[in-house]
CSV table of C-alpha atoms in Angstrom, one decimal:
chain,number,residue,atom,x,y,z
H,1,MET,CA,-9.5,39.3,-25.5
H,2,GLN,CA,-8.6,40.4,-22.0
H,3,ARG,CA,-8.3,37.6,-19.5
H,4,VAL,CA,-10.3,38.3,-16.3
H,5,ILE,CA,-9.4,35.5,-13.9
H,6,PHE,CA,-6.3,37.1,-12.3
H,7,ASN,CA,-6.0,39.7,-9.6
H,8,GLU,CA,-3.1,41.9,-8.5
H,9,ASP,CA,-1.5,39.1,-6.5
H,10,HIS,CA,-1.4,36.9,-9.6
H,11,HIS,CA,0.1,39.7,-11.6
H,12,ALA,CA,2.8,40.4,-9.0
H,13,PHE,CA,3.6,36.6,-8.9
H,14,ARG,CA,3.8,36.6,-12.7
H,15,ALA,CA,6.4,39.3,-12.6
H,16,SER,CA,8.5,37.3,-10.2
H,17,ALA,CA,8.1,34.2,-12.3
H,18,LYS,CA,9.1,36.0,-15.4
H,19,GLU,CA,12.2,37.5,-13.6
H,20,TYR,CA,13.2,34.0,-12.5
H,21,CYS,CA,12.8,32.7,-16.1
H,22,ASP,CA,14.8,35.6,-17.6
H,23,ARG,CA,17.6,35.3,-15.1
H,24,SER,CA,17.9,31.5,-14.4
H,25,LEU,CA,16.5,29.8,-17.5
H,26,VAL,CA,16.7,31.8,-20.7
H,27,PRO,CA,20.5,32.5,-20.5
H,28,ARG,CA,21.2,28.8,-20.0
H,29,MET,CA,19.0,27.2,-22.6
H,30,GLU,CA,21.9,26.2,-24.9
H,31,GLN,CA,23.5,24.4,-21.9
H,32,PHE,CA,20.3,22.6,-21.0
H,33,LEU,CA,19.9,21.5,-24.7
H,34,GLU,CA,23.5,20.3,-24.9
H,35,GLU,CA,23.3,18.4,-21.6
H,36,LYS,CA,19.8,17.1,-22.2
H,37,THR,CA,18.7,18.1,-18.7
H,38,ILE,CA,18.0,21.1,-16.4
H,39,ASP,CA,20.9,21.4,-13.9
H,40,ARG,CA,20.4,21.4,-10.2
H,41,ALA,CA,21.2,25.1,-9.9
H,42,ALA,CA,18.0,26.0,-11.7
H,43,TRP,CA,15.9,23.8,-9.4
H,44,LEU,CA,17.5,25.2,-6.3
H,45,GLU,CA,16.9,28.8,-7.5
H,46,ALA,CA,13.2,27.9,-8.2
H,47,GLY,CA,13.0,26.4,-4.7
H,48,LYS,CA,14.5,29.5,-3.2
H,49,GLN,CA,12.0,31.7,-5.0
H,50,GLY,CA,9.1,29.5,-3.6
H,51,PHE,CA,7.9,28.2,-7.0
H,52,LEU,CA,8.2,24.5,-6.1
H,53,GLY,CA,6.0,24.4,-3.0
H,54,LEU,CA,2.8,26.1,-4.1
H,55,ASP,CA,0.7,23.1,-3.1
H,56,VAL,CA,2.7,22.3,0.0
H,57,PRO,CA,1.7,23.5,3.5
H,58,GLU,CA,3.9,26.0,5.2
H,59,GLU,CA,5.0,23.6,8.0
H,60,TYR,CA,6.7,21.5,5.4
H,61,GLY,CA,8.5,24.4,3.6
H,62,GLY,CA,5.8,25.3,1.0
H,63,SER,CA,3.5,28.3,0.7
H,64,SER,CA,0.1,26.4,0.4
H,65,VAL,CA,-1.4,29.2,-1.5
H,66,GLY,CA,-4.7,27.3,-2.0
H,67,ASP,CA,-5.2,28.9,-5.4
H,68,TYR,CA,-4.4,26.9,-8.5
H,69,ARG,CA,-4.1,30.1,-10.6
H,70,PHE,CA,-0.6,30.6,-9.1
H,71,ASN,CA,0.3,27.1,-10.5
H,72,GLN,CA,-1.1,28.3,-13.8
H,73,VAL,CA,0.9,31.5,-13.8
H,74,PHE,CA,4.2,29.8,-13.2
H,75,ALA,CA,3.5,27.1,-15.8
H,76,GLU,CA,2.6,29.8,-18.4
H,77,GLU,CA,5.8,31.8,-17.8
H,78,VAL,CA,8.1,28.7,-18.0
H,79,SER,CA,6.2,27.5,-21.1
H,80,LYS,CA,7.0,30.8,-22.8
H,81,VAL,CA,10.7,29.8,-22.4
H,82,SER,CA,10.4,26.1,-23.3
H,83,ALA,CA,7.6,23.5,-23.3
H,84,SER,CA,10.3,21.0,-22.1
H,85,LEU,CA,11.2,23.0,-19.0
H,86,SER,CA,7.5,23.4,-18.2
H,87,SER,CA,7.0,19.7,-18.3
H,88,CYS,CA,9.9,19.1,-16.0
H,89,PHE,CA,8.9,21.6,-13.4
H,90,GLY,CA,5.3,20.7,-13.8
H,91,ILE,CA,5.8,17.0,-13.0
H,92,HIS,CA,7.4,18.1,-9.8
H,93,TYR,CA,5.4,21.0,-8.3
H,94,ASP,CA,2.1,20.4,-10.0
H,95,CYS,CA,1.8,16.6,-10.5
H,96,ALA,CA,3.9,15.0,-7.8
H,97,ALA,CA,3.1,17.4,-5.0
H,98,PRO,CA,-0.5,16.4,-4.5
H,99,TYR,CA,0.5,12.8,-4.1
H,100,PHE,CA,2.9,13.6,-1.2
H,101,VAL,CA,0.6,16.2,0.4
H,102,ASP,CA,-2.7,14.2,0.1
H,103,LEU,CA,-1.4,10.7,0.6
H,104,GLY,CA,1.8,11.0,2.7
H,105,THR,CA,2.0,10.2,6.4
H,106,GLU,CA,3.2,12.9,8.8
H,107,GLU,CA,6.6,11.2,8.9
H,108,GLN,CA,6.8,11.0,5.1
H,109,LYS,CA,5.9,14.7,4.8
H,110,GLN,CA,8.5,15.7,7.3
H,111,ARG,CA,11.1,13.5,5.6
H,112,TRP,CA,10.6,14.5,2.0
H,113,LEU,CA,8.7,17.8,1.5
H,114,PRO,CA,11.2,20.4,2.9
H,115,LYS,CA,13.8,19.3,0.4
H,116,PHE,CA,11.1,18.9,-2.3
H,117,CYS,CA,10.2,22.5,-1.9
H,118,SER,CA,13.8,23.8,-1.8
H,119,GLY,CA,14.7,21.9,-5.0
H,120,GLU,CA,17.2,19.7,-3.2
H,121,TYR,CA,15.0,16.8,-4.1
H,122,VAL,CA,13.6,16.5,-7.6
H,123,ALA,CA,10.5,14.3,-8.1
H,124,ALA,CA,9.3,12.0,-10.9
H,125,ILE,CA,6.3,9.8,-11.4
H,126,GLY,CA,6.9,6.3,-12.6
H,127,MET,CA,3.7,5.1,-14.2
H,128,THR,CA,4.3,4.4,-17.9
H,129,GLU,CA,5.8,1.1,-18.9
H,130,PRO,CA,7.4,-0.2,-22.1
H,131,SER,CA,4.4,-2.3,-23.1
H,132,GLY,CA,1.6,-0.3,-21.5
H,133,GLY,CA,1.4,3.2,-22.8
H,134,SER,CA,-1.8,4.9,-21.6
H,135,ASP,CA,-3.2,1.7,-20.1
H,136,LEU,CA,-2.1,2.3,-16.5
H,137,ALA,CA,-4.2,-0.7,-15.3
H,138,ALA,CA,-2.1,-3.1,-17.3
H,139,LEU,CA,1.3,-2.4,-15.6
H,140,LYS,CA,3.7,-5.3,-15.0
H,141,THR,CA,6.0,-3.9,-12.4
H,142,THR,CA,5.4,-6.0,-9.3
H,143,ALA,CA,5.9,-5.6,-5.6
H,144,LYS,CA,6.0,-8.7,-3.4
H,145,LYS,CA,5.6,-8.6,0.4
H,146,ALA,CA,8.8,-9.2,2.4
H,147,ASP,CA,9.8,-8.8,6.0
H,148,GLY,CA,9.4,-5.1,6.8
H,149,GLY,CA,8.6,-4.0,3.3
H,150,TRP,CA,8.3,-5.0,-0.4
H,151,VAL,CA,10.5,-6.2,-3.2
H,152,LEU,CA,10.0,-4.4,-6.5
H,153,ASN,CA,10.8,-5.7,-9.9
H,154,GLY,CA,10.1,-4.1,-13.3
H,155,SER,CA,10.8,-1.1,-15.4
H,156,LYS,CA,9.3,2.3,-16.4
H,157,THR,CA,9.9,4.4,-19.5
H,158,PHE,CA,9.4,7.9,-20.8
H,159,ILE,CA,9.9,9.2,-17.2
H,160,THR,CA,10.2,13.0,-17.1
H,161,ASN,CA,13.0,14.0,-14.6
H,162,GLY,CA,14.0,10.3,-14.6
H,163,ASP,CA,17.6,11.2,-15.1
H,164,MET,CA,18.0,13.1,-11.9
H,165,ALA,CA,15.0,12.4,-9.7
H,166,ASP,CA,15.7,11.9,-6.0
H,167,LEU,CA,12.1,10.7,-5.3
H,168,VAL,CA,10.1,8.6,-7.8
H,169,ILE,CA,6.5,7.7,-7.2
H,170,VAL,CA,6.3,4.2,-8.6
H,171,ALA,CA,3.1,2.3,-9.4
H,172,ALA,CA,3.5,-1.5,-8.9
H,173,ARG,CA,1.2,-4.4,-8.8
H,174,THR,CA,0.8,-5.8,-5.3
H,175,ASN,CA,-2.2,-8.1,-5.8
H,176,PRO,CA,-2.2,-9.5,-9.4
H,177,GLU,CA,-5.6,-11.2,-8.9
H,178,LYS,CA,-7.4,-7.9,-8.3
H,179,GLY,CA,-6.4,-6.2,-11.6
H,180,ALA,CA,-6.6,-2.4,-11.3
H,181,LYS,CA,-7.7,-2.8,-7.7
H,182,GLY,CA,-4.4,-4.5,-6.8
H,183,ILE,CA,-2.0,-1.6,-7.5
H,184,THR,CA,0.0,0.3,-4.8
H,185,LEU,CA,2.2,3.4,-4.9
H,186,PHE,CA,5.7,3.4,-3.5
H,187,VAL,CA,8.3,6.1,-3.2
H,188,VAL,CA,11.7,4.9,-4.5
H,189,GLU,CA,14.6,7.1,-3.4
H,190,GLU,CA,18.0,7.8,-5.0
H,191,GLY,CA,20.6,5.4,-3.8
H,192,MET,CA,18.4,2.5,-3.0
H,193,GLU,CA,20.1,-0.8,-4.0
H,194,GLY,CA,18.4,-2.3,-7.1
H,195,PHE,CA,17.3,1.1,-8.5
H,196,ALA,CA,19.0,1.9,-11.8
H,197,ARG,CA,18.5,4.5,-14.5
H,198,GLY,CA,18.7,3.7,-18.1
H,199,ARG,CA,19.9,6.0,-20.9
H,200,LYS,CA,18.5,9.5,-21.5
H,201,LEU,CA,16.0,8.8,-24.2
H,202,ASP,CA,16.8,10.3,-27.6
H,203,LYS,CA,13.5,12.1,-28.3
H,204,VAL,CA,12.3,14.0,-31.4
H,205,GLY,CA,11.7,17.1,-29.3
H,206,GLN,CA,11.9,18.4,-25.7
H,207,THR,CA,15.6,17.7,-25.8
H,208,GLU,CA,16.4,19.5,-22.6
H,209,SER,CA,14.2,17.3,-20.4
H,210,GLY,CA,16.0,14.4,-18.9
H,211,THR,CA,13.5,11.7,-19.9
H,212,SER,CA,14.8,8.3,-18.9
H,213,GLU,CA,14.1,4.6,-18.4
H,214,LEU,CA,14.0,3.3,-14.8
H,215,PHE,CA,14.7,-0.2,-13.7
H,216,PHE,CA,13.9,-2.0,-10.4
H,217,GLU,CA,15.7,-5.3,-9.7
H,218,ASP,CA,15.0,-7.0,-6.4
H,219,LEU,CA,14.6,-3.5,-5.0
H,220,PHE,CA,13.7,-3.5,-1.3
H,221,VAL,CA,11.3,-0.7,-0.3
H,222,ALA,CA,10.4,-0.4,3.3
H,223,ASP,CA,6.7,-0.2,4.5
H,224,ASP,CA,7.5,3.4,5.4
H,225,ASN,CA,7.8,4.2,1.7
H,226,VAL,CA,4.3,3.0,0.8
H,227,LEU,CA,2.4,6.1,-0.4
H,228,GLY,CA,-1.3,6.0,0.3
H,229,GLU,CA,-3.4,3.0,0.8
H,230,LEU,CA,-2.5,-0.6,-0.1
H,231,ASP,CA,-4.1,-1.7,-3.4
H,232,ARG,CA,-5.6,1.7,-4.0
H,233,GLY,CA,-2.9,3.1,-6.2
H,234,PHE,CA,-4.9,3.1,-9.3
H,235,ILE,CA,-7.7,5.1,-7.6
H,236,HIS,CA,-5.1,7.5,-6.2
H,237,MET,CA,-3.8,8.0,-9.8
H,238,MET,CA,-7.2,8.5,-11.3
H,239,GLU,CA,-8.2,11.0,-8.6
H,240,ARG,CA,-5.2,13.3,-9.5
H,241,LEU,CA,-5.3,13.0,-13.3
H,242,ALA,CA,-7.7,16.0,-13.6
H,243,GLN,CA,-5.0,18.3,-12.2
H,244,GLU,CA,-2.3,16.8,-14.4
H,245,ARG,CA,-4.5,17.3,-17.5
H,246,ILE,CA,-5.6,20.8,-16.8
H,247,GLY,CA,-2.0,21.6,-16.1
H,248,ALA,CA,-1.0,20.2,-19.4
H,249,ALA,CA,-3.6,22.3,-21.1
H,250,VAL,CA,-2.3,25.4,-19.4
H,251,SER,CA,1.2,24.8,-20.7
H,252,ASN,CA,0.0,23.8,-24.2
H,253,ILE,CA,-1.8,27.0,-24.9
H,254,ALA,CA,0.8,29.2,-23.2
H,255,HIS,CA,3.5,27.7,-25.4
H,256,ALA,CA,1.5,28.1,-28.6
H,257,THR,CA,0.5,31.7,-27.7
H,258,GLN,CA,4.1,32.7,-27.2
H,259,ILE,CA,5.4,31.3,-30.5
H,260,LEU,CA,2.4,32.7,-32.4
H,261,ASP,CA,3.2,36.2,-30.9
H,262,GLU,CA,6.8,35.8,-32.1
H,263,THR,CA,5.7,34.7,-35.5
H,264,ILE,CA,3.4,37.6,-35.9
H,265,GLU,CA,6.3,40.0,-35.3
H,266,TYR,CA,8.4,37.9,-37.7
H,267,VAL,CA,5.9,38.2,-40.6
H,268,LYS,CA,5.6,41.9,-40.1
H,269,GLN,CA,9.4,42.3,-40.7
H,270,ARG,CA,10.0,39.6,-43.3
H,271,LYS,CA,9.7,40.9,-46.8
H,272,ALA,CA,8.8,39.1,-50.0
H,273,PHE,CA,7.8,40.6,-53.4
H,274,GLY,CA,8.2,44.1,-52.0
H,275,GLN,CA,5.9,43.8,-49.0
H,276,SER,CA,5.7,42.1,-45.6
H,277,VAL,CA,4.9,38.4,-45.6
H,278,GLY,CA,2.1,39.0,-43.1
H,279,SER,CA,0.3,41.5,-45.4
H,280,PHE,CA,-0.5,38.8,-48.0
H,281,GLN,CA,-4.2,38.1,-47.7
H,282,TYR,CA,-3.9,34.4,-47.2
H,283,ASN,CA,-1.4,34.9,-44.4
H,284,LYS,CA,-3.4,37.6,-42.9
H,285,PHE,CA,-6.5,35.4,-42.8
H,286,LEU,CA,-4.5,32.5,-41.5
H,287,ILE,CA,-3.1,34.5,-38.6
H,288,ALA,CA,-6.6,35.9,-37.8
H,289,GLU,CA,-7.8,32.3,-37.6
H,290,LEU,CA,-4.9,31.2,-35.4
H,291,VAL,CA,-5.3,34.2,-33.0
H,292,THR,CA,-9.0,33.6,-32.6
H,293,LYS,CA,-8.5,29.8,-32.1
H,294,VAL,CA,-5.8,30.5,-29.4
H,295,GLU,CA,-8.0,33.0,-27.6
H,296,VAL,CA,-11.1,30.8,-27.6
H,297,THR,CA,-9.0,27.9,-26.3
H,298,GLN,CA,-7.5,30.1,-23.6
H,299,ALA,CA,-10.9,31.1,-22.4
H,300,TYR,CA,-11.9,27.4,-22.1
H,301,VAL,CA,-8.7,26.5,-20.3
H,302,ASP,CA,-9.1,29.5,-17.9
H,303,ASN,CA,-12.6,28.3,-17.1
H,304,GLY,CA,-11.2,24.9,-16.4
H,305,VAL,CA,-8.6,26.4,-14.0
H,306,VAL,CA,-11.3,28.2,-12.1
H,307,ALA,CA,-13.4,25.1,-12.0
H,308,HIS,CA,-10.5,23.1,-10.6
H,309,ASP,CA,-9.8,25.8,-8.1
H,310,GLU,CA,-13.4,25.5,-6.9
H,311,ASP,CA,-13.2,21.6,-6.9
H,312,ARG,CA,-15.7,21.2,-9.6
H,313,LEU,CA,-13.5,20.3,-12.6
H,314,SER,CA,-14.7,16.8,-13.8
H,315,ALA,CA,-12.4,14.3,-15.3
H,316,VAL,CA,-14.3,14.6,-18.6
H,317,ASP,CA,-13.9,18.4,-18.8
H,318,ALA,CA,-10.2,18.0,-18.0
H,319,ALA,CA,-9.9,15.6,-20.8
H,320,LYS,CA,-11.6,18.1,-23.2
H,321,ALA,CA,-9.2,20.8,-22.2
H,322,LYS,CA,-6.2,18.5,-22.5
H,323,TRP,CA,-6.9,17.1,-26.0
H,324,TRP,CA,-8.2,20.3,-27.5
H,325,SER,CA,-5.3,22.4,-26.3
H,326,ALA,CA,-2.8,19.9,-27.6
H,327,GLN,CA,-4.6,19.8,-31.0
H,328,VAL,CA,-4.7,23.6,-31.2
H,329,GLN,CA,-1.1,23.9,-30.1
H,330,ASN,CA,0.1,21.6,-32.8
H,331,GLU,CA,-2.0,23.3,-35.5
H,332,VAL,CA,-0.7,26.7,-34.5
H,333,LEU,CA,2.9,25.7,-34.4
H,334,ASP,CA,2.8,23.9,-37.7
H,335,ALA,CA,1.3,27.1,-39.3
H,336,CYS,CA,4.1,29.1,-37.6
H,337,VAL,CA,6.8,27.0,-39.1
H,338,GLN,CA,5.1,27.5,-42.5
H,339,LEU,CA,5.0,31.2,-42.0
H,340,HIS,CA,8.7,31.3,-41.3
H,341,GLY,CA,9.4,29.5,-44.6
H,342,GLY,CA,12.7,27.7,-44.8
H,343,TYR,CA,14.0,29.3,-41.6
H,344,GLY,CA,11.2,27.6,-39.8
H,345,TYR,CA,12.9,24.3,-40.4
H,346,MET,CA,16.2,25.5,-38.9
H,347,ASN,CA,16.9,24.3,-35.3
H,348,GLU,CA,18.5,27.6,-34.5
H,349,TYR,CA,15.0,29.2,-34.7
H,350,ARG,CA,12.7,28.9,-31.7
H,351,VAL,CA,9.7,28.0,-33.9
H,352,ALA,CA,11.4,24.9,-35.1
H,353,ARG,CA,12.2,23.7,-31.6
H,354,ALA,CA,8.7,24.6,-30.4
H,355,TRP,CA,7.2,22.6,-33.3
H,356,ARG,CA,9.1,19.5,-32.3
H,357,ASP,CA,8.5,20.0,-28.6
H,358,ALA,CA,4.8,20.2,-29.0
H,359,ARG,CA,4.2,16.9,-30.9
H,360,VAL,CA,4.3,14.8,-27.7
H,361,THR,CA,1.4,16.7,-26.1
H,362,LYS,CA,-1.1,14.8,-28.1
H,363,ILE,CA,0.4,11.6,-26.7
H,364,TRP,CA,1.3,12.1,-23.0
H,365,ALA,CA,-1.0,12.6,-20.0
H,366,GLY,CA,-3.3,10.2,-21.8
H,367,SER,CA,-3.3,10.2,-25.6
H,368,ASN,CA,-5.9,12.4,-27.4
H,369,GLU,CA,-7.6,9.3,-28.5
H,370,ILE,CA,-8.0,8.2,-24.9
H,371,MET,CA,-9.4,11.6,-24.0
H,372,LYS,CA,-12.0,11.3,-26.8
H,373,GLU,CA,-12.9,7.9,-25.6
H,374,LEU,CA,-13.6,9.3,-22.1
H,375,ILE,CA,-15.7,12.1,-23.5
H,376,GLY,CA,-17.6,9.6,-25.7
H,377,ARG,CA,-18.4,7.3,-22.8
H,378,ASP,CA,-19.7,10.3,-20.8
H,379,LEU,CA,-22.1,11.0,-23.6
H,380,GLY,CA,-23.4,7.4,-23.4
H,381,LEU,CA,-21.8,6.3,-26.6
């Protein structure tokens, strides 16, 4: 089914995004996999092409396009290359950017955003903790008031871009007695004394993303690095989760669609018992189901993108898009592995890597179970 939400500007932007991916990402995927990170050159080239400042005003080095469909287009093109790369770039330009733009002071914006847009600074968001998972209100990292600033102690885990981030938005408890209403956001910068990175985590999938542990030991953060309002960090996070979740949905379905398209071509060529594997009735029916499911999901996600662009995407509808797209993505990729047969289990085949990469999407950005809980509460259950 033809998608109707894009205009000529979006199509031209997609061509530029695809060219960047083909030139700067695809030829270096083996390097990224081996090093378990995206090197700085790829970030700098993305910045040079204007992909990292889509939500940032022009006076700070961005383009401030004011149209979330451009974010969507870039996420889709990168997702076609690798779900892992999409998550790394997405955390930076799609998730972190609104925090800096919406909550930052004029001085903070001048200090951080130009290099954020150029790729000289890479951003991460430090929310998840070893014992907390999806329960952001239960975090244990603390920030105690000191002369001219705050002293942070604690740790974060599963942090995308954590291995190389120059700016980390850290959620810390500043008023323990107030629970969720006593959390504040801080920007921790590379080189601060007391800030340490742990190992790159050995994940099942998404190998090329530098997911790391972060540690804060008596780390002094000046008042100038408080992001947003004191004790309103939890609210700041909740207000921006809808964009994170619709962004995740965009990447999920783009990733699944690309691998499904490649699988369809594979089963047309692969022969068994004298005919193409795709011509067997069971496989033909299965692929018909997968294509339909992907296109229906894409229509829902596209509708969510338009709603977000018009500032009417609710947290509940974003949760629906997030969990359903992750579910469909995993169902589709599991079927694609099966259709490839034994080759589908070989790491040298993209379908195997994609299958492993996708599994985490049912866990992060709020687990699918949490998404269903939010939806159920909205129904009065």
